[in-house]
Coordinates of C-alpha atoms in Angstrom, one line a residue:
Chain A
M1 CA -6.5 39.2 56.5
S2 CA -4.3 36.2 57.6
S3 CA -1.7 36.5 60.3
I4 CA 1.1 36.5 57.6
A5 CA 0.4 40.3 57.2
H6 CA 0.9 41.0 60.9
Q7 CA 3.9 38.7 61.6
D8 CA 7.4 39.5 60.7
V9 CA 7.8 36.8 58.2
E10 CA 11.2 36.3 56.5
L11 CA 10.6 36.3 52.7
D12 CA 12.4 34.3 50.1
P13 CA 15.1 36.8 48.9
L14 CA 14.9 35.9 45.3
T15 CA 11.0 35.9 44.7
K16 CA 9.8 37.8 47.7
L17 CA 7.4 35.0 48.6
V18 CA 6.9 33.2 51.9
G19 CA 8.7 30.1 52.6
R20 CA 7.6 26.6 53.4
T21 CA 7.3 27.2 57.3
A22 CA 5.4 30.4 57.1
F23 CA 3.0 28.9 54.5
W24 CA 2.3 25.8 56.6
R25 CA 1.3 27.9 59.6
C26 CA -0.8 30.0 57.2
V27 CA -2.6 27.0 56.0
S28 CA -3.2 25.5 59.5
E29 CA -4.7 28.9 60.8
T30 CA -6.8 29.2 57.8
L31 CA -8.1 25.6 58.0
L32 CA -9.0 26.2 61.6
N33 CA -10.8 29.3 60.8
P34 CA -12.0 29.4 57.3
P35 CA -13.4 32.9 56.2
D36 CA -16.3 31.3 54.4
A37 CA -17.8 28.0 55.6
A38 CA -19.8 27.7 52.2
D39 CA -16.5 28.1 50.1
P40 CA -13.9 26.2 52.0
P41 CA -10.1 26.7 51.3
A42 CA -8.1 25.0 48.6
L43 CA -4.4 24.3 48.1
L44 CA -2.4 24.4 44.8
A45 CA 0.9 22.7 44.5
V46 CA 2.8 24.0 41.5
D47 CA 6.0 22.5 40.0
L48 CA 7.7 23.8 36.9
D49 CA 8.4 20.9 34.4
R50 CA 12.2 20.1 33.8
F51 CA 13.2 23.3 35.1
K52 CA 16.8 21.8 35.8
M53 CA 17.2 21.9 32.0
V54 CA 16.7 25.8 32.0
N55 CA 19.6 26.1 34.6
D56 CA 21.7 23.7 32.8
S57 CA 21.3 25.1 29.4
A58 CA 20.9 28.9 30.0
G59 CA 22.7 29.3 33.4
H60 CA 21.7 29.8 36.9
E61 CA 21.3 33.5 36.5
T62 CA 18.8 33.1 33.7
G63 CA 17.0 30.4 35.9
D64 CA 16.9 32.7 38.8
G65 CA 15.3 35.3 36.4
V66 CA 12.7 32.8 35.2
L67 CA 11.8 32.0 38.8
Q68 CA 11.3 35.6 39.7
R69 CA 9.0 36.1 36.8
V70 CA 7.2 32.8 37.6
A71 CA 6.7 34.1 41.1
K72 CA 5.3 37.5 39.9
R73 CA 3.0 36.0 37.3
I74 CA 1.5 33.8 40.1
R75 CA 1.5 36.6 42.6
G76 CA -0.3 38.8 39.9
A77 CA -3.0 36.2 39.2
V78 CA -3.8 35.1 42.9
P79 CA -6.1 37.4 44.9
A80 CA -4.3 39.8 47.2
D81 CA -5.4 38.2 50.5
D82 CA -4.4 34.7 49.4
I83 CA -1.0 33.4 49.9
V84 CA 1.7 32.5 47.4
A85 CA 4.8 30.5 48.8
R86 CA 8.0 29.2 47.3
I87 CA 8.4 25.7 48.6
S88 CA 11.6 24.9 47.3
G89 CA 13.8 25.4 44.2
D90 CA 11.0 25.3 41.5
E91 CA 8.1 24.3 43.6
F92 CA 5.3 27.0 44.6
A93 CA 2.2 26.6 46.6
I94 CA -0.9 28.7 46.8
L95 CA -3.5 28.8 49.5
L96 CA -6.9 30.1 48.2
R97 CA -8.9 31.1 51.4
R98 CA -12.0 30.7 49.3
G99 CA -11.3 27.6 47.3
G100 CA -14.3 27.5 44.7
G101 CA -12.2 28.8 42.0
A102 CA -9.3 26.5 42.4
K103 CA -9.6 24.6 39.2
A104 CA -10.0 27.7 37.1
M105 CA -7.0 29.2 39.1
A106 CA -5.1 26.1 38.1
L107 CA -5.9 26.6 34.3
Q108 CA -5.0 30.2 34.4
L109 CA -1.7 29.5 36.2
L110 CA -0.9 26.8 33.5
D111 CA -1.5 29.4 30.9
L112 CA 0.5 32.2 32.5
I113 CA 3.5 30.2 33.6
G114 CA 3.4 28.5 30.1
R115 CA 3.8 32.0 28.3
P116 CA 7.4 32.9 27.0
Y117 CA 9.9 34.7 29.2
A118 CA 12.5 37.2 28.2
V119 CA 15.4 36.9 30.3
R120 CA 19.0 38.2 30.1
G121 CA 18.6 38.6 26.4
Q122 CA 17.1 35.1 25.8
I123 CA 13.6 33.7 25.2
I124 CA 12.8 30.8 27.6
A125 CA 9.7 28.5 27.4
I126 CA 8.7 26.3 30.2
S127 CA 5.5 24.5 31.5
A128 CA 4.2 23.6 34.8
S129 CA 2.1 20.9 36.5
V130 CA -0.4 21.7 39.4
G131 CA -2.0 19.5 42.0
V132 CA -5.2 20.9 43.6
A133 CA -6.6 19.8 47.0
I134 CA -9.8 21.1 48.5
S135 CA -10.4 21.2 52.3
P136 CA -12.0 19.6 54.1
R137 CA -12.7 16.9 51.6
D138 CA -9.1 16.2 50.7
G139 CA -7.5 17.0 54.0
V140 CA -8.6 18.4 57.4
D141 CA -5.2 19.9 58.3
A142 CA -2.3 21.4 56.8
D143 CA -0.2 18.2 56.6
A144 CA -3.0 16.2 55.0
L145 CA -4.0 18.9 52.5
M146 CA -0.6 19.6 51.4
Q147 CA 0.2 15.9 51.1
A148 CA -3.1 15.7 48.9
A149 CA -2.0 18.5 46.7
N150 CA 1.4 16.9 46.2
I151 CA -0.1 13.6 45.4
A152 CA -2.3 15.2 42.7
L153 CA 0.8 17.1 41.5
H154 CA 2.7 13.9 41.2
Q155 CA -0.3 12.4 39.2
A156 CA -0.4 15.4 36.8
E157 CA 3.5 14.8 36.2
V158 CA 2.9 11.1 35.7
E159 CA 0.3 11.9 33.2
G160 CA 2.7 13.9 31.1
R161 CA 3.0 17.3 32.8
N162 CA 1.9 20.7 31.6
R163 CA -1.5 19.9 33.3
H164 CA -3.5 20.1 36.4
K165 CA -5.0 17.3 38.4
S166 CA -7.5 17.4 41.3
F167 CA -6.9 15.1 44.3
E168 CA -8.8 11.8 44.2
I169 CA -9.1 9.1 46.8
S170 CA -7.6 6.5 44.1
M171 CA -4.5 8.6 43.8
Q172 CA -3.9 8.2 47.6
D173 CA -4.4 4.3 47.3
R174 CA -1.7 4.4 44.5
A175 CA 0.5 6.7 46.5
N176 CA 0.2 4.3 49.4
L177 CA 1.2 1.4 47.4
R178 CA 4.1 3.2 46.0
F179 CA 5.1 4.2 49.4
A180 CA 5.0 0.5 50.4
L181 CA 6.9 -0.6 47.6
E182 CA 9.5 2.1 48.2
R183 CA 9.8 0.7 51.9
D184 CA 10.2 -2.7 50.9
L185 CA 12.8 -1.8 48.1
R186 CA 14.9 0.1 50.5
A187 CA 14.8 -2.9 53.0
A188 CA 15.8 -5.2 50.2
I189 CA 18.8 -3.1 49.3
A190 CA 19.9 -2.9 52.9
L191 CA 19.6 -6.7 53.2
Q192 CA 21.7 -7.1 50.0
Q193 CA 24.4 -5.1 51.4
V194 CA 24.4 -7.2 54.6
E195 CA 24.8 -10.2 52.2
L196 CA 27.7 -8.7 50.5
R197 CA 29.5 -8.0 53.8
L198 CA 29.0 -11.2 55.4
A199 CA 28.8 -13.4 52.4
V200 CA 25.4 -14.8 53.5
A201 CA 22.4 -15.5 51.3
T202 CA 19.9 -13.1 52.9
G203 CA 19.1 -11.2 50.0
Q204 CA 16.0 -10.7 48.0
F205 CA 17.7 -9.7 44.8
V206 CA 19.0 -12.5 42.6
L207 CA 20.4 -12.5 39.0
E208 CA 19.2 -15.0 36.4
Y209 CA 21.2 -15.5 33.4
Q210 CA 19.9 -15.9 29.7
P211 CA 22.2 -17.4 27.2
I212 CA 23.3 -15.4 24.0
I213 CA 23.7 -17.8 21.1
H214 CA 26.2 -17.4 18.2
L215 CA 23.9 -18.2 15.2
G216 CA 26.9 -19.5 13.0
S217 CA 28.3 -22.1 15.5
E218 CA 24.9 -22.4 17.6
S219 CA 27.2 -22.2 20.8
V220 CA 26.7 -20.0 23.9
V221 CA 29.0 -17.1 23.7
G222 CA 27.7 -15.2 26.8
F223 CA 24.9 -14.6 29.2
E224 CA 22.8 -11.5 29.9
A225 CA 22.4 -10.9 33.7
L226 CA 18.7 -10.2 34.5
L227 CA 17.7 -8.8 37.8
R228 CA 14.9 -10.2 39.7
W229 CA 13.4 -9.3 43.0
Q230 CA 12.0 -12.1 45.1
H231 CA 10.1 -10.4 48.1
P232 CA 9.0 -12.9 50.9
V233 CA 5.5 -11.4 50.7
R234 CA 5.1 -9.8 47.4
G235 CA 6.6 -12.8 45.5
L236 CA 8.4 -12.0 42.2
V237 CA 8.4 -8.3 41.4
G238 CA 9.2 -7.5 37.9
P239 CA 11.9 -5.0 36.9
D240 CA 9.3 -2.7 35.2
S241 CA 7.7 -2.4 38.6
F242 CA 10.7 -1.4 40.6
I243 CA 13.5 -0.1 38.4
P244 CA 11.6 3.2 37.6
L245 CA 11.0 3.5 41.3
A246 CA 14.7 2.8 42.1
E247 CA 15.6 5.5 39.6
E248 CA 13.2 8.0 41.0
I249 CA 14.2 7.5 44.7
G250 CA 17.8 7.6 43.7
V251 CA 18.8 4.0 44.8
I252 CA 19.5 2.6 41.3
G253 CA 23.1 3.1 41.8
Q254 CA 23.2 0.8 44.7
I255 CA 21.1 -1.9 43.0
G256 CA 23.3 -1.6 39.7
T257 CA 26.5 -1.8 41.7
W258 CA 25.3 -5.0 43.5
A259 CA 24.3 -6.6 40.1
L260 CA 27.7 -5.7 38.6
R261 CA 29.6 -7.5 41.5
C262 CA 27.3 -10.3 41.7
A263 CA 27.6 -11.0 37.7
C264 CA 31.3 -10.5 37.7
K265 CA 31.7 -12.9 40.7
A266 CA 29.6 -15.6 38.9
A267 CA 31.1 -15.2 35.5
A268 CA 34.7 -15.6 36.8
T269 CA 33.7 -19.4 37.5
W270 CA 32.2 -19.9 34.1
P271 CA 34.0 -22.1 31.4
T272 CA 36.8 -20.5 29.3
I273 CA 37.2 -23.4 27.0
P274 CA 36.7 -23.5 24.0
R275 CA 36.1 -19.9 24.5
P276 CA 35.6 -17.5 27.4
I277 CA 32.0 -17.0 28.1
F278 CA 31.1 -13.3 28.9
V279 CA 28.5 -11.7 31.0
S280 CA 26.4 -8.8 29.9
V281 CA 25.1 -6.5 32.8
N282 CA 22.6 -3.7 32.2
A283 CA 23.2 -0.2 33.5
S284 CA 20.5 2.5 34.0
P285 CA 21.1 5.7 32.3
L286 CA 21.0 7.3 35.7
Q287 CA 23.9 5.1 36.7
V288 CA 25.9 6.2 33.7
R289 CA 25.2 9.8 34.7
E290 CA 27.0 9.0 38.0
G291 CA 30.0 9.2 35.7
Q292 CA 33.3 8.6 37.8
G293 CA 31.2 6.6 40.5
F294 CA 30.0 4.3 37.6
V295 CA 33.5 3.8 36.3
K296 CA 34.7 3.0 39.8
A297 CA 31.9 0.4 40.4
V298 CA 32.8 -1.3 37.2
A299 CA 36.5 -1.3 38.0
D300 CA 35.8 -2.7 41.6
A301 CA 33.6 -5.4 40.4
L302 CA 36.2 -6.6 38.0
S303 CA 39.1 -6.5 40.6
E304 CA 37.1 -8.2 43.2
S305 CA 36.1 -11.1 41.1
G306 CA 39.3 -11.4 39.2
L307 CA 37.2 -11.5 35.9
A308 CA 39.2 -10.5 32.8
P309 CA 37.6 -7.2 31.5
D310 CA 36.9 -8.7 28.3
R311 CA 34.5 -11.1 29.7
L312 CA 32.3 -8.2 30.9
A313 CA 29.9 -6.3 28.6
I314 CA 27.8 -3.4 29.9
E315 CA 24.3 -2.8 28.2
I316 CA 23.3 0.7 27.9
T317 CA 20.2 2.3 26.2
E318 CA 20.7 4.8 23.5
S319 CA 19.5 7.7 25.8
A320 CA 22.3 6.7 28.2
V321 CA 24.8 7.0 25.4
L322 CA 23.4 10.5 24.4
E323 CA 23.7 11.6 28.2
D324 CA 27.3 10.6 28.7
S325 CA 28.9 14.0 28.2
G326 CA 31.9 13.0 30.3
Q327 CA 33.0 10.4 28.1
F328 CA 32.8 7.9 31.0
L329 CA 31.7 5.1 28.7
R330 CA 34.9 5.6 26.7
T331 CA 36.8 5.3 29.8
I332 CA 35.1 1.9 30.6
R333 CA 35.7 0.6 27.2
D334 CA 39.5 1.5 27.6
M335 CA 39.5 -0.7 30.5
G336 CA 38.8 -3.7 28.0
V337 CA 35.1 -3.9 28.9
A338 CA 32.8 -4.4 26.0
L339 CA 29.9 -1.8 25.3
C340 CA 26.7 -3.0 24.1
V341 CA 23.8 -0.6 22.9
D342 CA 20.3 -2.0 24.2
D343 CA 16.9 -1.8 22.7
F344 CA 18.4 -0.5 19.4
G345 CA 16.0 0.9 17.0
T346 CA 13.7 2.6 19.4
G347 CA 15.7 5.7 20.4
F348 CA 17.4 8.3 18.1
S349 CA 20.9 7.1 17.7
S350 CA 22.5 8.1 14.5
L351 CA 24.9 6.2 12.5
S352 CA 27.7 8.9 13.4
Q353 CA 27.1 8.3 17.0
L354 CA 27.5 4.6 16.7
S355 CA 30.7 4.9 15.0
Q356 CA 32.0 7.7 17.4
F357 CA 31.3 5.5 20.5
S358 CA 32.8 2.4 19.0
F359 CA 30.5 -0.2 20.4
D360 CA 31.1 -3.9 20.5
R361 CA 27.5 -4.9 20.3
I362 CA 24.2 -3.8 18.9
K363 CA 21.1 -5.5 20.6
I364 CA 18.2 -5.0 18.3
D365 CA 14.9 -4.2 20.0
R366 CA 12.6 -7.1 20.5
S367 CA 9.8 -5.3 18.8
F368 CA 11.3 -6.1 15.3
V369 CA 11.4 -9.7 16.1
R370 CA 8.2 -9.9 17.6
E371 CA 6.6 -8.8 14.2
I372 CA 7.9 -11.8 12.5
G373 CA 5.3 -14.7 12.3
K374 CA 2.6 -12.6 13.5
P375 CA -0.7 -13.8 11.9
T376 CA -1.0 -11.2 9.0
A377 CA -3.5 -12.8 6.7
A378 CA -6.0 -10.1 7.3
L379 CA -3.4 -7.4 6.7
A380 CA -2.0 -9.2 3.5
L381 CA -5.6 -8.9 2.0
L382 CA -5.6 -5.2 2.8
Q383 CA -2.1 -4.4 1.9
N384 CA -1.0 -3.2 -1.5
A385 CA 2.4 -2.9 -3.0
N386 CA 2.9 0.6 -1.9
S387 CA 2.4 -0.1 1.8
P388 CA 4.6 -2.9 3.1
S389 CA 3.2 -4.6 6.2
K390 CA 4.8 -4.1 9.6
R391 CA 6.1 -7.6 9.2
S392 CA 8.3 -6.9 6.2
Q393 CA 9.3 -3.6 7.5
A394 CA 10.6 -5.4 10.6
A395 CA 12.6 -7.8 8.4
W396 CA 13.7 -4.9 6.4
M397 CA 14.9 -3.1 9.5
L398 CA 16.8 -6.3 10.8
R399 CA 18.7 -6.4 7.5
A400 CA 19.4 -2.8 7.8
I401 CA 20.8 -3.0 11.3
A402 CA 22.7 -6.3 10.6
G403 CA 24.4 -4.6 7.5
L404 CA 25.2 -1.5 9.6
G405 CA 26.7 -3.8 12.2
S406 CA 28.9 -5.8 9.8
G407 CA 29.9 -2.5 8.0
L408 CA 31.1 -1.0 11.4
G409 CA 32.5 -4.3 12.7
I410 CA 29.9 -4.4 15.4
T411 CA 28.2 -7.7 16.5
T412 CA 24.4 -7.7 16.3
V413 CA 22.2 -9.6 18.7
A414 CA 18.4 -10.2 18.1
E415 CA 16.5 -10.2 21.4
G416 CA 13.2 -12.0 22.0
V417 CA 13.5 -14.8 19.4
E418 CA 10.8 -17.4 20.4
T419 CA 10.2 -19.5 17.2
H420 CA 12.2 -21.1 14.5
E421 CA 10.5 -18.9 11.8
Q422 CA 11.9 -15.8 13.7
E423 CA 15.3 -17.4 13.9
N424 CA 15.3 -18.1 10.2
V425 CA 14.5 -14.5 9.4
V426 CA 17.1 -13.2 11.7
R427 CA 19.7 -15.5 10.5
M428 CA 18.9 -14.6 6.8
A429 CA 19.1 -11.0 7.8
G430 CA 22.7 -11.5 8.7
V431 CA 22.4 -10.9 12.4
T432 CA 25.2 -12.4 14.3
E433 CA 23.7 -13.5 17.6
A434 CA 20.4 -14.4 19.2
Q435 CA 18.8 -14.6 22.5
G436 CA 15.2 -15.7 23.5
F437 CA 13.0 -18.5 24.8
L438 CA 13.7 -20.6 21.7
Y439 CA 17.2 -21.3 23.1
A440 CA 16.6 -21.0 26.9
K441 CA 14.7 -18.9 29.4
P442 CA 16.8 -17.1 32.1
V443 CA 18.3 -19.6 34.4
A444 CA 19.7 -19.5 37.9
E445 CA 23.5 -19.2 38.3
N446 CA 24.1 -22.8 39.1
M447 CA 22.6 -23.9 35.7
V448 CA 25.0 -21.8 33.6
T449 CA 27.8 -24.3 33.2
Q450 CA 25.3 -27.0 32.3
L451 CA 23.4 -25.0 29.7
V452 CA 26.8 -24.2 28.0
E453 CA 27.7 -27.8 27.8
T454 CA 24.3 -28.8 26.5
F455 CA 24.7 -26.2 23.5
G456 CA 28.4 -27.2 22.9
A457 CA 27.3 -30.9 22.7
Q458 CA 24.3 -30.0 20.3
S459 CA 26.6 -27.9 18.0
R460 CA 29.3 -30.6 18.0
S461 CA 26.8 -33.4 17.2
Q462 CA 25.2 -31.2 14.4
G463 CA 28.7 -30.4 13.2
A464 CA 29.4 -34.3 12.9
S465 CA 26.2 -35.0 11.3
A466 CA 26.5 -32.3 8.6
Chain B
M1 CA 23.0 47.3 31.8
S2 CA 24.4 48.3 28.5
N3 CA 22.7 50.8 26.3
E4 CA 22.5 48.4 23.5
I5 CA 19.2 48.3 21.6
Y6 CA 17.3 45.2 21.3
S7 CA 14.3 44.2 19.1
L8 CA 11.7 41.7 20.3
A9 CA 8.8 40.7 18.1
Y10 CA 5.7 38.4 18.9
V11 CA 2.4 37.4 17.6
S12 CA -0.6 36.4 19.7
R13 CA -4.2 35.6 19.6
S14 CA -6.6 38.4 20.6
E15 CA -9.0 37.6 23.5
L16 CA -10.6 41.1 23.1
G17 CA -14.4 40.9 23.1
K18 CA -14.4 37.4 24.5
N19 CA -14.8 38.1 28.2
G20 CA -16.8 40.8 29.8
N21 CA -19.2 43.3 28.3
E22 CA -16.7 46.1 27.6
D23 CA -16.7 46.7 23.8
V24 CA -13.7 46.0 21.7
D25 CA -13.2 49.8 20.7
T26 CA -13.1 50.8 24.3
Q27 CA -10.5 48.0 25.0
I28 CA -8.5 49.1 21.8
A29 CA -8.5 52.8 23.0
S30 CA -7.4 51.6 26.5
I31 CA -4.5 49.6 25.2
L32 CA -3.3 52.5 23.0
Q33 CA -3.4 54.9 25.9
S34 CA -1.5 52.7 28.6
A35 CA 1.0 51.4 26.1
R36 CA 1.8 55.0 24.7
R37 CA 2.3 56.2 28.3
N38 CA 4.4 53.2 29.5
N39 CA 6.5 52.9 26.5
R40 CA 7.4 56.5 26.3
L41 CA 8.5 56.3 30.0
C42 CA 10.9 53.4 29.4
G43 CA 12.1 54.5 26.0
I44 CA 10.3 51.7 23.9
T45 CA 9.5 52.3 20.3
G46 CA 7.9 50.0 17.8
A47 CA 4.5 49.0 16.3
L48 CA 1.5 47.1 17.4
L49 CA -0.7 45.6 14.7
F50 CA -4.1 44.1 15.5
S51 CA -7.0 42.7 13.7
E52 CA -10.2 41.0 14.8
G53 CA -8.3 37.8 16.0
W54 CA -4.6 38.7 16.3
F55 CA -1.9 40.8 17.5
A56 CA 1.6 41.4 16.3
Q57 CA 4.1 43.7 17.9
I58 CA 7.6 44.9 17.4
L59 CA 9.4 46.5 20.4
E60 CA 12.6 48.2 20.4
G61 CA 14.5 49.6 23.5
T62 CA 17.3 48.5 26.1
Q63 CA 17.3 44.8 27.1
E64 CA 16.1 45.7 30.5
A65 CA 13.2 47.9 29.3
I66 CA 12.1 45.3 26.7
E67 CA 12.2 42.4 29.4
E68 CA 10.2 44.3 31.7
I69 CA 7.7 45.5 29.4
F70 CA 7.5 42.0 28.1
E71 CA 6.6 40.6 31.3
T72 CA 3.8 43.1 31.8
I73 CA 2.5 41.9 28.2
Q74 CA 2.7 38.4 29.2
A75 CA 0.5 39.2 32.4
D76 CA -2.2 40.6 30.0
A77 CA -5.4 38.3 29.7
R78 CA -6.5 40.3 26.6
H79 CA -4.2 38.0 24.4
S80 CA -3.0 34.4 24.5
N81 CA -0.8 31.9 22.5
V82 CA 2.3 34.2 22.4
T83 CA 4.7 33.2 19.9
V84 CA 8.2 35.2 20.1
L85 CA 9.4 35.5 16.5
H86 CA 12.9 37.2 17.5
F87 CA 14.7 38.8 20.4
H88 CA 18.1 40.1 19.6
P89 CA 20.2 43.2 19.7
V90 CA 20.0 45.7 16.5
S91 CA 22.4 48.2 15.3
E92 CA 19.7 50.9 15.3
R93 CA 16.1 51.6 15.9
S94 CA 13.8 51.1 12.8
F95 CA 10.9 52.7 14.6
P96 CA 11.4 56.4 15.7
A97 CA 8.2 56.3 17.8
W98 CA 5.6 53.7 19.0
S99 CA 2.3 53.3 17.2
M100 CA -0.6 51.1 16.8
A101 CA -2.4 50.2 13.6
Y102 CA -5.4 48.2 12.5
A103 CA -4.2 45.5 10.1
G104 CA -7.5 43.7 9.5
A105 CA -9.7 43.8 6.4
N106 CA -12.9 45.0 8.0
E107 CA -13.6 48.5 6.7
G108 CA -16.0 49.3 9.5
A109 CA -13.3 48.5 12.0
R110 CA -10.9 50.5 10.2
A111 CA -13.1 53.6 10.3
R112 CA -13.6 52.9 14.2
A113 CA -9.9 52.5 14.6
A114 CA -9.2 56.1 13.3
A115 CA -12.0 57.3 15.6
V116 CA -10.1 56.1 18.7
Q117 CA -6.9 57.7 17.2
V118 CA -5.5 54.3 16.2
L119 CA -3.8 54.3 12.8
P120 CA -6.2 52.9 10.1
S121 CA -3.4 50.9 8.2
A122 CA 0.0 49.6 8.9
D123 CA 1.1 51.9 5.9
E124 CA 0.8 54.8 8.1
I125 CA 3.3 53.5 10.7
A126 CA 6.6 55.6 10.8
V127 CA 9.4 53.2 9.9
Q128 CA 12.9 53.2 8.6
S129 CA 15.0 50.9 6.6
M130 CA 15.1 47.4 8.0
G131 CA 11.9 47.7 9.8
Q132 CA 9.9 48.1 6.6
S133 CA 10.4 44.5 5.5
F134 CA 9.7 43.1 9.1
L135 CA 6.5 45.2 9.2
S136 CA 5.2 43.7 6.1
V137 CA 5.9 40.3 7.5
L138 CA 3.8 40.7 10.4
R139 CA 1.2 42.4 8.2
D140 CA 1.1 39.4 5.9
Y141 CA 1.0 37.1 8.9
I142 CA -2.2 38.8 10.4
G143 CA -3.6 38.7 6.8
R144 CA -3.0 35.1 6.4
Q145 CA -4.4 34.1 9.8
E146 CA -7.5 36.3 9.2
T147 CA -8.2 34.7 5.8
G148 CA -8.0 31.2 7.7
L149 CA -10.5 32.5 10.3
G150 CA -12.7 33.8 7.6
A151 CA -12.8 30.5 5.9
A152 CA -13.7 28.6 9.2
A153 CA -16.5 31.2 10.0
G154 CA -17.8 30.5 6.4
I155 CA -18.1 27.0 7.2
K156 CA -20.1 27.7 10.4
T157 CA -22.6 29.9 8.7
S158 CA -23.2 27.8 5.7

């Protein structure tokens, strides 16, 4: 029996399991002295999926009741001389001194933890993710083995949770890459803050601006600010590669605040004649969730730059709208800032929500525009009157969203317009504005004024010739 | 904890006879024995229906007792895929005692159930007022599931 039985180990008062420190000591000792050389020890890292939701919706007392029951279910399934620990809030770890059955144990735990709970008069359903690491293959000491189990756990979560994953070397490579990217991202954010303080250009983040065109007058009405990360060694890193990481490690607020300040400062220098050009800045759902902090970031960016509030638009996804329980978006709109729903048509917004939040702009998801002009000859042959092609569905959706916008007095914007055919369909559908490579790629800040003038000259000359 | 009576009902898949060599009748007898003892101790009444492939159980008792017995039931490997149908307070108990009945269609199994002192039919469960309709819901559920299973088995053998 391991040393844990002999020592006076302090147990977690809620679950009566050992804590992280005692567990680590136990793993170390067991790895030095495995009971069966032919069947080496294994480690299981268990994380409850979206447990925060249980606490949020059912209350902490119910959450604690679930944790107690989870602990008991795990303890009941694990052999008596093996160790079960509560590592943190909803993380558990298991040391199997004979690790041969680790995979079967993982499956059994997923089953047991996934069964319903009756707590404080309510039925609660949760699931779990499990990472498995076997010694000595996946780690020779406690640190390495626990790290391997956690990497496998992270992989199980990435692949959709409610599953188990055994550690593989390729996961380690991916984890290393992610770790390096995280280090570089943190460095870039630090540099950016120096830049803001000292007003020097040391930063790796830059904003590019893509014009938004009014389809009626064919003039530029505003620009969407797009974040770019130019790393000295990595080169240009796409937002898809670093925004999710920034959200995960909790630095999205800093990046978002920088983008707001930088975009407002730039837009304050843009032309106001014949009409003021606005700037549209993206905000992550996690930024919006910061509530009062986000409102302050917007207000600070405006006051620092002196930009009129009606020349700033904030773009948010449908999910951010749904999460804004504190009505912070309304506060921002009351400041005079325009609100814009991004990627509309892919989430679950209802008409009632749209009218309730009083948006100024709807950006129609680019997937609808993309369907227009796709080669559909093969499809057309197959299709019959009862099954409209994706293409005609897309056109129908564009019409529906444009109609919805004009009915509610909301400007609609088609994103990703690349061809004249797409522009025609969008225009015929009644969409108000468009954005895409057909008009211009995102440009550097110093190109903005020139771009506005070029479009102005074009629309004037077209107006004259008409 | 208040003395208010709660009712909890669930259905689950039976794993009896899938692992190990112990025969199903012995397992049924052992479930009956331990459930009777435990339920009497903590004031639980209700009914457990079973067939070849399914369980359906109604439990009545204090919230605390039900939540405790429910955890014990969840830890049991003899069933899986537990779906809770309801968990709420009731004005009075519908089941004066706890009993277990065979609800499948197999006549042989019905006879063997009687031999291990399990009720041979859900009709023999002592039940009052509101409980009657819910009991028939559970019986129908098991009946429908069994018909589905029967059809699948038919495909296999043909």
